[in-house]
Tab-separated table of C-alpha atoms in Angstrom:
chain	number	residue	atom	x	y	z
Y	277	MET	CA	116.535	68.377	66.862
Y	278	LEU	CA	112.988	67.393	67.707
Y	279	ASP	CA	110.495	66.849	64.949
Y	280	PHE	CA	107.138	68.117	66.178
Y	281	GLU	CA	104.253	66.304	64.594
Y	282	LYS	CA	101.472	66.296	67.124
Y	283	ASN	CA	99.743	69.433	68.362
Y	284	TYR	CA	97.722	69.279	71.582
Y	285	LEU	CA	95.286	71.491	73.454
Y	286	VAL	CA	95.122	70.965	77.197
Y	287	THR	CA	92.427	72.446	79.415
Y	288	ILE	CA	93.152	73.252	83.032
Y	289	SER	CA	91.061	74.502	85.920
Y	290	PHE	CA	92.600	76.465	88.775
Y	291	LEU	CA	91.878	78.388	91.939
Y	292	GLY	CA	93.947	81.513	91.390
Y	293	SER	CA	94.249	82.670	95.025
Y	294	ARG	CA	97.860	81.562	95.506
Y	295	TYR	CA	99.160	82.652	92.112
Y	296	HIS	CA	100.516	85.837	90.629
Y	297	GLY	CA	98.419	85.376	87.522
Y	298	SER	CA	98.831	82.953	84.674
Y	299	GLN	CA	101.806	84.307	82.760
Y	300	ILE	CA	105.404	83.441	83.639
Y	301	GLN	CA	107.217	86.206	85.526
Y	302	LYS	CA	110.536	86.292	87.325
Y	303	ASN	CA	110.376	86.025	91.119
Y	304	ALA	CA	106.664	85.136	91.290
Y	305	VAL	CA	104.737	81.887	91.381
Y	306	THR	CA	102.483	81.744	88.331
Y	307	VAL	CA	100.123	79.113	86.976
Y	308	GLN	CA	102.074	78.917	83.710
Y	309	GLN	CA	105.351	78.291	85.524
Y	310	ILE	CA	103.871	75.513	87.672
Y	311	PHE	CA	102.145	73.974	84.642
Y	312	GLN	CA	105.305	74.136	82.541
Y	313	ASP	CA	107.427	72.508	85.248
Y	314	ALA	CA	104.946	69.603	85.471
Y	315	LEU	CA	104.726	69.346	81.670
Y	316	TYR	CA	108.495	69.189	81.233
Y	317	GLU	CA	108.708	66.478	83.848
Y	318	THR	CA	105.840	64.522	82.243
Y	319	LEU	CA	107.322	64.799	78.749
Y	320	ALA	CA	110.883	64.354	80.032
Y	321	THR	CA	112.042	67.336	77.989
Y	322	ASP	CA	112.068	71.115	78.312
Y	323	GLY	CA	112.246	71.626	74.557
Y	324	VAL	CA	108.530	72.322	74.250
Y	325	GLU	CA	107.060	75.794	73.861
Y	326	ILE	CA	103.643	76.337	75.441
Y	327	LYS	CA	101.037	78.806	74.231
Y	328	CYS	CA	98.395	80.104	76.655
Y	329	CYS	CA	94.895	81.267	75.680
Y	330	SER	CA	95.319	84.490	77.641
Y	331	ARG	CA	97.036	86.225	80.514
Y	332	THR	CA	94.998	86.278	83.682
Y	333	ASP	CA	95.702	88.630	86.586
Y	334	SER	CA	96.902	87.704	90.032
Y	335	GLY	CA	94.033	86.093	91.971
Y	336	VAL	CA	91.793	85.412	88.949
Y	337	HIS	CA	90.401	81.862	88.782
Y	338	ALA	CA	89.744	79.642	85.772
Y	339	LYS	CA	87.214	76.911	85.192
Y	340	ALA	CA	88.717	76.298	81.748
Y	341	PHE	CA	92.050	77.797	80.749
Y	342	CYS	CA	93.599	76.447	77.538
Y	343	ILE	CA	97.211	75.782	76.639
Y	344	SER	CA	98.575	74.361	73.365
Y	345	PHE	CA	101.918	72.725	72.632
Y	346	SER	CA	103.508	70.384	70.077
Y	347	VAL	CA	105.329	67.129	70.722
Y	348	PRO	CA	107.018	64.555	68.474
Y	349	ASP	CA	104.858	61.598	69.540
Y	350	SER	CA	101.258	60.794	70.403
Y	351	LEU	CA	100.202	61.216	74.016
Y	352	SER	CA	97.849	58.896	75.866
Y	353	GLU	CA	95.081	61.141	77.212
Y	354	PHE	CA	94.520	59.060	80.328
Y	355	ARG	CA	98.198	58.707	81.200
Y	356	PHE	CA	98.981	62.361	80.453
Y	357	ILE	CA	96.158	63.668	82.656
Y	358	SER	CA	96.950	61.263	85.515
Y	359	ARG	CA	100.652	62.065	85.457
Y	360	MET	CA	100.121	65.818	85.265
Y	361	ASN	CA	97.589	65.824	88.092
Y	362	HIS	CA	99.937	63.738	90.190
Y	363	LEU	CA	102.640	66.386	89.733
Y	364	LEU	CA	100.486	69.523	89.952
Y	365	PRO	CA	99.345	71.092	93.246
Y	366	GLU	CA	95.694	70.474	94.140
Y	367	ASP	CA	94.598	73.990	93.176
Y	368	ILE	CA	95.513	73.339	89.511
Y	369	ARG	CA	93.933	70.379	87.682
Y	370	VAL	CA	94.290	69.208	84.105
Y	371	ILE	CA	90.721	68.457	83.007
Y	372	GLY	CA	91.173	67.653	79.326
Y	373	LEU	CA	93.579	66.892	76.495
Y	374	LYS	CA	92.825	66.689	72.801
Y	375	GLU	CA	94.765	66.599	69.597
Y	376	VAL	CA	94.343	69.682	67.392
Y	377	PRO	CA	95.455	70.449	63.811
Y	378	ASN	CA	98.980	71.659	63.117
Y	379	GLY	CA	99.143	75.432	63.404
Y	380	PHE	CA	96.431	75.552	66.038
Y	381	HIS	CA	97.355	78.096	68.738
Y	382	ALA	CA	95.604	78.349	72.141
Y	383	ARG	CA	95.490	82.140	71.866
Y	384	TYR	CA	95.347	83.028	68.171
Y	385	SER	CA	92.927	80.264	67.177
Y	386	SER	CA	90.419	81.335	69.832
Y	387	THR	CA	87.224	82.963	68.540
Y	388	GLY	CA	86.217	84.295	71.926
Y	389	LYS	CA	85.927	83.735	75.647
Y	390	ARG	CA	83.390	83.729	78.414
Y	391	TYR	CA	84.181	85.220	81.801
Y	392	GLU	CA	82.041	84.941	84.907
Y	393	TYR	CA	82.041	87.451	87.733
Y	394	TYR	CA	80.829	86.097	91.101
Y	395	ILE	CA	79.098	88.452	93.539
Y	396	TRP	CA	78.128	87.585	97.121
Y	397	ASN	CA	75.146	89.842	97.772
Y	398	HIS	CA	74.354	89.999	101.486
Y	399	GLU	CA	75.155	92.343	104.360
Y	400	ILE	CA	77.519	89.694	105.790
Y	401	MET	CA	80.207	88.039	103.648
Y	402	SER	CA	80.095	84.232	103.415
Y	403	PRO	CA	83.189	82.470	104.805
Y	404	PHE	CA	82.766	79.985	101.944
Y	405	TRP	CA	82.997	82.641	99.212
Y	406	GLU	CA	85.745	84.753	100.748
Y	407	GLY	CA	88.455	85.161	98.057
Y	408	ARG	CA	86.120	83.601	95.485
Y	409	ALA	CA	83.418	86.246	95.035
Y	410	PHE	CA	83.150	90.021	95.349
Y	411	HIS	CA	81.200	91.194	98.392
Y	412	GLU	CA	78.414	93.629	97.475
Y	413	ARG	CA	76.057	94.752	100.255
Y	414	LYS	CA	73.587	96.717	98.129
Y	415	LYS	CA	70.730	94.415	97.080
Y	416	ILE	CA	70.994	93.521	93.399
Y	417	ASP	CA	68.043	94.626	91.271
Y	418	SER	CA	68.520	92.190	88.412
Y	419	GLN	CA	66.125	93.986	86.077
Y	420	LYS	CA	67.931	97.288	86.544
Y	421	VAL	CA	71.333	95.648	86.039
Y	422	MET	CA	70.249	93.644	82.989
Y	423	ASN	CA	68.652	96.698	81.448
Y	424	ALA	CA	72.048	98.428	81.622
Y	425	ALA	CA	73.969	95.290	80.608
Y	426	GLU	CA	72.094	95.122	77.268
Y	427	LEU	CA	73.995	98.259	76.240
Y	428	PHE	CA	77.279	96.387	76.060
Y	429	VAL	CA	75.982	93.701	73.715
Y	430	GLY	CA	77.173	94.240	70.146
Y	431	THR	CA	80.282	95.821	68.639
Y	432	HIS	CA	81.664	98.814	70.518
Y	433	ASP	CA	84.821	100.759	71.211
Y	434	PHE	CA	85.726	99.609	74.733
Y	435	SER	CA	88.538	102.175	75.214
Y	436	SER	CA	86.938	103.439	78.453
Y	437	PHE	CA	86.447	99.881	79.689
Y	438	CYS	CA	90.070	98.808	79.873
Y	439	SER	CA	93.075	99.464	82.053
Y	440	ILE	CA	95.391	102.305	81.002
Y	441	LYS	CA	98.045	99.572	81.048
Y	442	SER	CA	96.458	98.029	77.934
Y	443	ASP	CA	98.874	98.195	75.016
Y	444	VAL	CA	96.647	97.039	72.141
Y	445	GLU	CA	95.695	99.587	69.497
Y	446	ASP	CA	92.373	98.218	68.389
Y	447	LYS	CA	89.878	98.570	71.223
Y	448	ILE	CA	86.821	97.474	69.228
Y	449	ARG	CA	85.321	94.271	70.606
Y	450	THR	CA	82.035	92.418	70.164
Y	451	VAL	CA	80.147	91.336	73.263
Y	452	LYS	CA	77.950	88.413	72.281
Y	453	GLU	CA	75.997	87.830	75.459
Y	454	ILE	CA	75.645	89.062	79.023
Y	455	THR	CA	73.542	87.214	81.600
Y	456	LEU	CA	72.993	87.609	85.341
Y	457	GLN	CA	71.741	84.716	87.433
Y	458	GLU	CA	71.310	83.949	91.112
Y	459	LYS	CA	73.306	80.709	91.166
Y	460	GLU	CA	72.463	80.013	94.780
Y	461	HIS	CA	70.833	82.087	97.499
Y	462	ASP	CA	72.720	85.446	97.709
Y	463	LEU	CA	75.291	84.402	95.076
Y	464	TRP	CA	74.985	86.139	91.719
Y	465	VAL	CA	76.932	85.292	88.597
Y	466	LEU	CA	77.421	87.795	85.787
Y	467	SER	CA	78.470	85.993	82.601
Y	468	ILE	CA	80.051	87.901	79.685
Y	469	SER	CA	80.892	86.343	76.309
Y	470	ALA	CA	82.898	88.309	73.762
Y	471	ASP	CA	85.169	87.761	70.775
Y	472	GLY	CA	87.967	89.150	72.926
Y	473	PHE	CA	88.558	91.050	76.141
Y	474	LEU	CA	90.799	94.060	76.702
Y	475	TYR	CA	92.933	94.262	79.846
Y	476	ASN	CA	90.548	94.413	82.868
Y	477	MET	CA	87.510	94.727	80.560
Y	478	ALA	CA	85.405	92.074	82.301
Y	479	ARG	CA	86.150	93.556	85.731
Y	480	ILE	CA	85.333	97.101	84.571
Y	481	ILE	CA	82.052	96.047	82.912
Y	482	ALA	CA	81.132	94.264	86.170
Y	483	GLY	CA	82.104	97.428	88.072
Y	484	ALA	CA	79.981	99.634	85.792
Y	485	LEU	CA	76.957	97.407	86.408
Y	486	ILE	CA	77.530	97.428	90.189
Y	487	GLN	CA	77.641	101.245	90.016
Y	488	VAL	CA	74.355	101.301	88.096
Y	489	ASN	CA	72.821	99.071	90.771
Y	490	ARG	CA	74.114	101.436	93.478
Y	491	GLY	CA	72.600	104.404	91.626
Y	492	LYS	CA	76.056	105.942	91.077
Y	493	LEU	CA	75.913	105.595	87.293
Y	494	THR	CA	72.973	105.678	84.873
Y	495	VAL	CA	72.345	103.945	81.587
Y	496	SER	CA	73.106	107.287	79.887
Y	497	ASP	CA	76.479	107.404	81.624
Y	498	LEU	CA	77.325	103.976	80.236
Y	499	GLU	CA	76.250	105.134	76.773
Y	500	ALA	CA	78.541	108.135	77.124
Y	501	TYR	CA	81.522	105.947	78.127
Y	502	LEU	CA	80.849	103.703	75.128
Y	503	ASN	CA	80.755	106.832	72.946
Y	504	GLY	CA	84.100	108.215	74.031
Y	505	ARG	CA	83.664	109.710	77.516
Y	506	PRO	CA	86.993	108.905	79.171
Y	507	ARG	CA	87.134	106.554	82.092
Y	508	ASP	CA	86.948	108.196	85.534
Y	509	ASN	CA	86.720	107.146	89.191
Y	510	LEU	CA	83.060	106.216	88.893
Y	511	LEU	CA	83.974	103.356	86.581
Y	512	LEU	CA	85.220	100.855	89.153
Y	513	THR	CA	87.476	97.899	88.409
Y	514	LEU	CA	86.087	95.123	90.612
Y	515	PRO	CA	88.681	92.912	92.359
Y	516	ALA	CA	90.360	89.992	90.609
Y	517	HIS	CA	89.196	87.360	93.112
Y	518	GLY	CA	85.582	87.474	91.819
Y	519	LEU	CA	86.606	86.693	88.226
Y	520	TYR	CA	86.589	83.274	86.530
Y	521	LEU	CA	87.694	82.470	82.990
Y	522	SER	CA	84.950	79.960	82.275
Y	523	GLU	CA	85.089	79.091	78.566
Y	524	VAL	CA	87.427	79.577	75.615
Y	525	PHE	CA	85.749	79.303	72.227
Y	526	TYR	CA	87.499	77.768	69.202
U	193	MET	CA	79.100	89.973	140.827
U	194	LEU	CA	77.339	90.180	137.480
U	195	ASP	CA	73.602	89.818	137.353
U	196	PHE	CA	72.778	87.930	134.159
U	197	GLU	CA	69.366	88.789	132.841
U	198	LYS	CA	69.550	88.462	129.082
U	199	ASN	CA	70.160	85.169	127.329
U	200	TYR	CA	71.293	85.200	123.693
U	201	LEU	CA	71.710	82.709	120.894
U	202	VAL	CA	74.277	83.581	118.264
U	203	THR	CA	74.625	81.756	114.950
U	204	ILE	CA	77.982	81.562	113.214
U	205	SER	CA	79.129	80.169	109.897
U	206	PHE	CA	82.692	78.959	109.403
U	207	LEU	CA	85.066	77.284	106.988
U	208	GLY	CA	86.687	74.695	109.251
U	209	SER	CA	89.875	74.058	107.215
U	210	ARG	CA	92.196	76.039	109.476
U	211	TYR	CA	90.730	74.917	112.788
U	212	HIS	CA	91.207	71.994	115.124
U	213	GLY	CA	87.486	71.601	115.518
U	214	SER	CA	85.037	73.717	117.438
U	215	GLN	CA	85.773	72.902	121.055
U	216	ILE	CA	88.446	74.690	123.081
U	217	GLN	CA	91.645	72.658	123.508
U	218	LYS	CA	95.057	73.531	124.829
U	219	ASN	CA	97.731	74.209	122.189
U	220	ALA	CA	95.364	74.212	119.216
U	221	VAL	CA	93.458	76.902	117.355
U	222	THR	CA	89.749	76.161	117.661
U	223	VAL	CA	86.639	77.989	116.496
U	224	GLN	CA	85.358	78.278	120.068
U	225	GLN	CA	88.589	79.884	121.270
U	226	ILE	CA	88.623	82.441	118.467
U	227	PHE	CA	84.918	83.180	118.971
U	228	GLN	CA	85.350	83.535	122.736
U	229	ASP	CA	88.288	85.917	122.383
U	230	ALA	CA	86.223	88.143	120.063
U	231	LEU	CA	83.186	87.916	122.364
U	232	TYR	CA	85.155	88.919	125.456
U	233	GLU	CA	86.588	91.882	123.599
U	234	THR	CA	83.153	92.909	122.290
U	235	LEU	CA	81.504	92.600	125.719
U	236	ALA	CA	84.574	94.019	127.509
U	237	THR	CA	84.463	91.180	130.021
U	238	ASP	CA	85.627	87.593	130.236
U	239	GLY	CA	83.065	86.694	132.873
U	240	VAL	CA	80.689	85.100	130.378
U	241	GLU	CA	80.326	81.367	129.905
U	242	ILE	CA	79.538	80.225	126.371
U	243	LYS	CA	77.594	77.080	125.480
U	244	CYS	CA	78.079	75.483	122.058
U	245	CYS	CA	75.456	73.424	120.203
U	246	SER	CA	77.945	70.625	119.572
U	247	ARG	CA	81.577	69.672	119.172
U	248	THR	CA	82.700	69.495	115.576
U	249	ASP	CA	85.871	67.722	114.468
U	250	SER	CA	88.961	69.282	113.012
U	251	GLY	CA	88.260	70.367	109.423
U	252	VAL	CA	84.449	70.152	109.649
U	253	HIS	CA	82.618	73.232	108.335
U	254	ALA	CA	79.436	74.889	109.565
U	255	LYS	CA	76.784	76.864	107.761
U	256	ALA	CA	74.979	77.426	111.064
U	257	PHE	CA	76.669	76.656	114.378
U	258	CYS	CA	74.885	77.963	117.492
U	259	ILE	CA	76.302	79.365	120.716
U	260	SER	CA	74.354	80.693	123.721
U	261	PHE	CA	75.490	82.990	126.536
U	262	SER	CA	74.003	85.333	129.127
U	263	VAL	CA	74.840	88.977	129.725
U	264	PRO	CA	73.586	91.607	132.181
U	265	ASP	CA	72.338	94.066	129.545
U	266	SER	CA	70.564	94.089	126.198
U	267	LEU	CA	72.727	93.840	123.088
U	268	SER	CA	72.102	95.722	119.861
U	269	GLU	CA	71.927	93.050	117.150
U	270	PHE	CA	73.409	95.278	114.475
U	271	ARG	CA	76.263	96.576	116.624
U	272	PHE	CA	77.052	93.156	118.088
U	273	ILE	CA	77.271	91.483	114.673
U	274	SER	CA	79.325	94.313	113.143
U	275	ARG	CA	81.758	94.409	116.041
U	276	MET	CA	82.189	90.642	116.186
U	277	ASN	CA	82.744	90.336	112.428
U	278	HIS	CA	85.267	93.147	112.594
U	279	LEU	CA	87.224	91.176	115.210
U	280	LEU	CA	86.801	87.671	113.795
U	281	PRO	CA	88.928	86.248	110.955
U	282	GLU	CA	87.203	86.083	107.555
U	283	ASP	CA	86.630	82.328	107.752
U	284	ILE	CA	84.305	82.754	110.763
U	285	ARG	CA	81.254	85.030	110.450
U	286	VAL	CA	78.518	85.842	112.934
U	287	ILE	CA	75.314	85.613	110.892
U	288	GLY	CA	72.638	86.072	113.547
U	289	LEU	CA	71.838	87.060	117.133
U	290	LYS	CA	68.557	86.651	118.950
U	291	GLU	CA	67.328	86.857	122.491
U	292	VAL	CA	66.160	83.528	123.931
U	293	PRO	CA	64.346	82.672	127.188
U	294	ASN	CA	66.290	82.243	130.415
U	295	GLY	CA	67.482	78.684	130.776
U	296	PHE	CA	67.826	78.219	127.021
U	297	HIS	CA	71.017	76.281	126.243
U	298	ALA	CA	72.528	76.010	122.730
U	299	ARG	CA	73.160	72.302	123.239
U	300	TYR	CA	70.538	70.991	125.634
U	301	SER	CA	67.626	72.972	124.168
U	302	SER	CA	68.322	71.630	120.693
U	303	THR	CA	65.763	69.169	119.308
U	304	GLY	CA	68.006	68.012	116.494
U	305	LYS	CA	70.451	68.901	113.779
U	306	ARG	CA	70.961	68.629	110.065
U	307	TYR	CA	74.336	67.746	108.609
U	308	GLU	CA	75.262	67.859	104.942
U	309	TYR	CA	77.978	65.744	103.380
U	310	TYR	CA	79.425	67.134	100.116
U	311	ILE	CA	80.737	64.728	97.485
U	312	TRP	CA	82.619	65.730	94.330
U	313	ASN	CA	81.793	62.915	91.916
U	314	HIS	CA	84.122	62.986	88.924
U	315	GLU	CA	87.328	61.221	87.909
U	316	ILE	CA	89.241	64.478	88.443
U	317	MET	CA	88.903	66.492	91.664
U	318	SER	CA	87.757	70.104	91.321
U	319	PRO	CA	90.296	72.695	92.540
U	320	PHE	CA	87.303	74.680	93.820
U	321	TRP	CA	86.031	71.870	96.069
U	322	GLU	CA	89.390	70.660	97.364
U	323	GLY	CA	89.132	70.607	101.180
U	324	ARG	CA	85.390	71.270	100.946
U	325	ALA	CA	84.016	68.036	99.509
U	326	PHE	CA	84.983	64.353	99.508
U	327	HIS	CA	86.327	63.113	96.192
U	328	GLU	CA	84.497	59.995	94.963
U	329	ARG	CA	85.380	58.668	91.515
U	330	LYS	CA	82.736	55.943	91.255
U	331	LYS	CA	79.639	57.366	89.548
U	332	ILE	CA	76.836	57.885	92.059
U	333	ASP	CA	73.677	55.900	91.360
U	334	SER	CA	71.244	58.064	93.314
U	335	GLN	CA	68.446	55.492	93.244
U	336	LYS	CA	70.699	52.785	94.652
U	337	VAL	CA	72.032	55.111	97.346
U	338	MET	CA	68.599	56.445	98.311
U	339	ASN	CA	67.181	52.949	98.445
U	340	ALA	CA	69.832	52.112	101.064
U	341	ALA	CA	69.518	55.482	102.826
U	342	GLU	CA	65.819	54.831	103.585
U	343	LEU	CA	66.972	52.137	106.029
U	344	PHE	CA	68.440	54.707	108.402
U	345	VAL	CA	65.237	56.728	108.671
U	346	GLY	CA	63.445	56.085	111.958
U	347	THR	CA	64.596	55.123	115.440
U	348	HIS	CA	67.586	52.753	115.564
U	349	ASP	CA	70.520	51.710	117.697
U	350	PHE	CA	73.426	53.445	115.939
U	351	SER	CA	76.153	51.685	117.999
U	352	SER	CA	77.880	50.452	114.830
U	353	PHE	CA	77.656	53.896	113.268
U	354	CYS	CA	79.778	55.803	115.739
U	355	SER	CA	83.428	56.121	116.644
U	356	ILE	CA	84.751	53.822	119.359
U	357	LYS	CA	85.781	57.094	121.036
U	358	SER	CA	82.091	57.844	121.707
U	359	ASP	CA	81.451	57.950	125.449
U	360	VAL	CA	77.652	58.219	125.523
U	361	GLU	CA	75.693	55.225	126.824
U	362	ASP	CA	72.477	55.658	124.909
U	363	LYS	CA	73.125	55.024	121.237
U	364	ILE	CA	69.494	55.151	120.120
U	365	ARG	CA	68.831	58.035	117.744
U	366	THR	CA	66.016	58.992	115.395
U	367	VAL	CA	66.908	59.937	111.831
U	368	LYS	CA	64.109	62.140	110.512
U	369	GLU	CA	65.140	62.576	106.909
U	370	ILE	CA	67.885	61.725	104.439
U	371	THR	CA	68.068	63.286	100.993
U	372	LEU	CA	70.629	63.193	98.180
U	373	GLN	CA	70.723	65.926	95.550
U	374	GLU	CA	73.042	66.968	92.749
U	375	LYS	CA	73.542	70.585	93.858
U	376	GLU	CA	75.557	71.434	90.787
U	377	HIS	CA	77.083	69.354	87.997
U	378	ASP	CA	79.199	66.584	89.654
U	379	LEU	CA	78.585	67.894	93.185
U	380	TRP	CA	76.297	65.773	95.343
U	381	VAL	CA	74.959	66.710	98.750
U	382	LEU	CA	73.746	64.107	101.220
U	383	SER	CA	71.587	65.738	103.896
U	384	ILE	CA	70.845	63.943	107.185
U	385	SER	CA	68.457	65.276	109.850
U	386	ALA	CA	68.261	63.565	113.242
U	387	ASP	CA	67.315	64.297	116.832
U	388	GLY	CA	70.974	63.846	117.670
U	389	PHE	CA	74.211	62.531	116.204
U	390	LEU	CA	76.732	60.216	117.846
U	391	TYR	CA	80.453	60.877	117.411
U	392	ASN	CA	81.266	60.506	113.666
U	393	MET	CA	77.742	59.222	112.945
U	394	ALA	CA	77.094	61.483	109.932
U	395	ARG	CA	80.479	60.607	108.417
U	396	ILE	CA	79.948	56.848	108.943
U	397	ILE	CA	76.424	56.911	107.456
U	398	ALA	CA	77.866	58.781	104.445
U	399	GLY	CA	80.650	56.162	104.277
U	400	ALA	CA	78.156	53.287	104.421
U	401	LEU	CA	76.211	54.783	101.508
U	402	ILE	CA	79.390	55.319	99.468
U	403	GLN	CA	80.245	51.639	100.076
U	404	VAL	CA	76.778	50.603	98.878
U	405	ASN	CA	77.311	52.693	95.740
U	406	ARG	CA	80.682	51.013	95.208
U	407	GLY	CA	79.100	47.579	95.590
U	408	LYS	CA	81.189	46.847	98.694
U	409	LEU	CA	78.169	46.732	101.029
U	410	THR	CA	74.569	45.695	100.415
U	411	VAL	CA	71.307	46.861	101.905
U	412	SER	CA	71.298	43.611	103.937
U	413	ASP	CA	74.724	44.498	105.338
U	414	LEU	CA	73.395	47.852	106.506
U	415	GLU	CA	70.400	46.105	108.088
U	416	ALA	CA	72.805	43.777	109.919
U	417	TYR	CA	74.881	46.704	111.247
U	418	LEU	CA	71.683	48.388	112.463
U	419	ASN	CA	70.746	45.105	114.156
U	420	GLY	CA	73.967	44.676	116.108
U	421	ARG	CA	76.664	43.518	113.654
U	422	PRO	CA	79.761	45.261	114.980
U	423	ARG	CA	81.477	47.900	112.923
U	424	ASP	CA	84.322	46.626	110.704
U	425	ASN	CA	86.665	48.004	108.034
U	426	LEU	CA	83.941	48.002	105.382
U	427	LEU	CA	82.103	50.714	107.286
U	428	LEU	CA	84.192	53.719	106.259
U	429	THR	CA	84.339	57.017	108.118
U	430	LEU	CA	84.458	59.611	105.353
U	431	PRO	CA	86.852	62.545	105.908
U	432	ALA	CA	85.889	65.571	108.002
U	433	HIS	CA	86.415	68.122	105.210
U	434	GLY	CA	83.236	67.011	103.353
U	435	LEU	CA	80.995	67.602	106.383
U	436	TYR	CA	78.916	70.718	107.108
U	437	LEU	CA	76.755	71.373	110.171
U	438	SER	CA	73.909	73.062	108.319
U	439	GLU	CA	71.026	73.511	110.755
U	440	VAL	CA	70.387	73.263	114.471
U	441	PHE	CA	66.751	72.775	115.406
U	442	TYR	CA	65.192	74.329	118.543
């Protein structure tokens, strides 16, 4: 029996295009499966349980996705990262490793996350952002969008801003910050920080703001959804390929 | 017989990863072939000769690659672009069409070009820049690199800065400007404007500057190469996947 003394938090970055999401599933290639295979080879054991910060959907990308696990002995940061990156495919990279206290859990110890939603805003899609940003033709009016985005900041019941597939009971979440910036010409990034995200919440908030920009929803509509109006077809879920998990807070 | 009255210049943008360069070859998928197939379908004729601004190597990308051709009748810009982009794969986009004077030629009328070389400068490669930037681990000292880059500006014999496969006689070119900027954290872009580029010239200049940064070549070495010292193994050709044709001047 292994005696686990050291707890580690590893941060990875991945391009999600080729993967059926982060969580292990049968008959599908997932980031967690590929990571776990490389980890077991690096540690020369498969007796290690890994804990992921969240489940991401098929096609979602991550700039910083966190995974924790315990091992009996100390790991060398440099050797661990080199070995893992040698084994992993090029669209998944280990970017950090640090020791964390016993009991630390990548998911339950997290105090929040930041997601970014990338939008290519031009009549013609960029070949460089295909599969990496949502294509929106309607010119973004950042003042109009930010005026609506302010509504989400604070503690709200996000029941109308999550997939019907969500199985959590408590749908109250606190959005700490929303920003919208033109990162480069025609490329906009919507950044949302919250203490937690319901299933599809980031993609539905992004969809609501796109609908406001298109004039299909008003600020009053968003207020109504936040106050119990059930989700309908006007509340779009934007595609997974524009979404990036960008920070996990501990 | 067709009576060609209208001359057009079309600008395309492409991610070169999947293509064996721009120029038509037998038994290889090239950007020119794919473009020409879409053009012939759009114009409903294959009796149109296309002229490309340059030949790009396998894996090289383009933000703005220009192609000229003549047709008997006026084209609607909006309809042409829509139709072409409907037919083209998502990694090639038509981004502009304009009428040009008779006799205008995408290659021979050009007064110069600007290439960009993308460098990911961190110990660990980014999964988002894999295949789109060169991975350099050694920290870039922008002052040291720019100090060396200044040498190339002006009119020089670039014989030592081109592939031995180059078949042009005149190897004198004028570099108008070189800049180096950190476009985003850890991503550097070297931009080179010249009246013309020899085969592999942009990639060898980028390689020379990387070698200066690594301490493998000095400014005096570069001066010697510009003054006739033959090319040797120290003068690296950086890989095609970091190179972007970014502007064609007319």
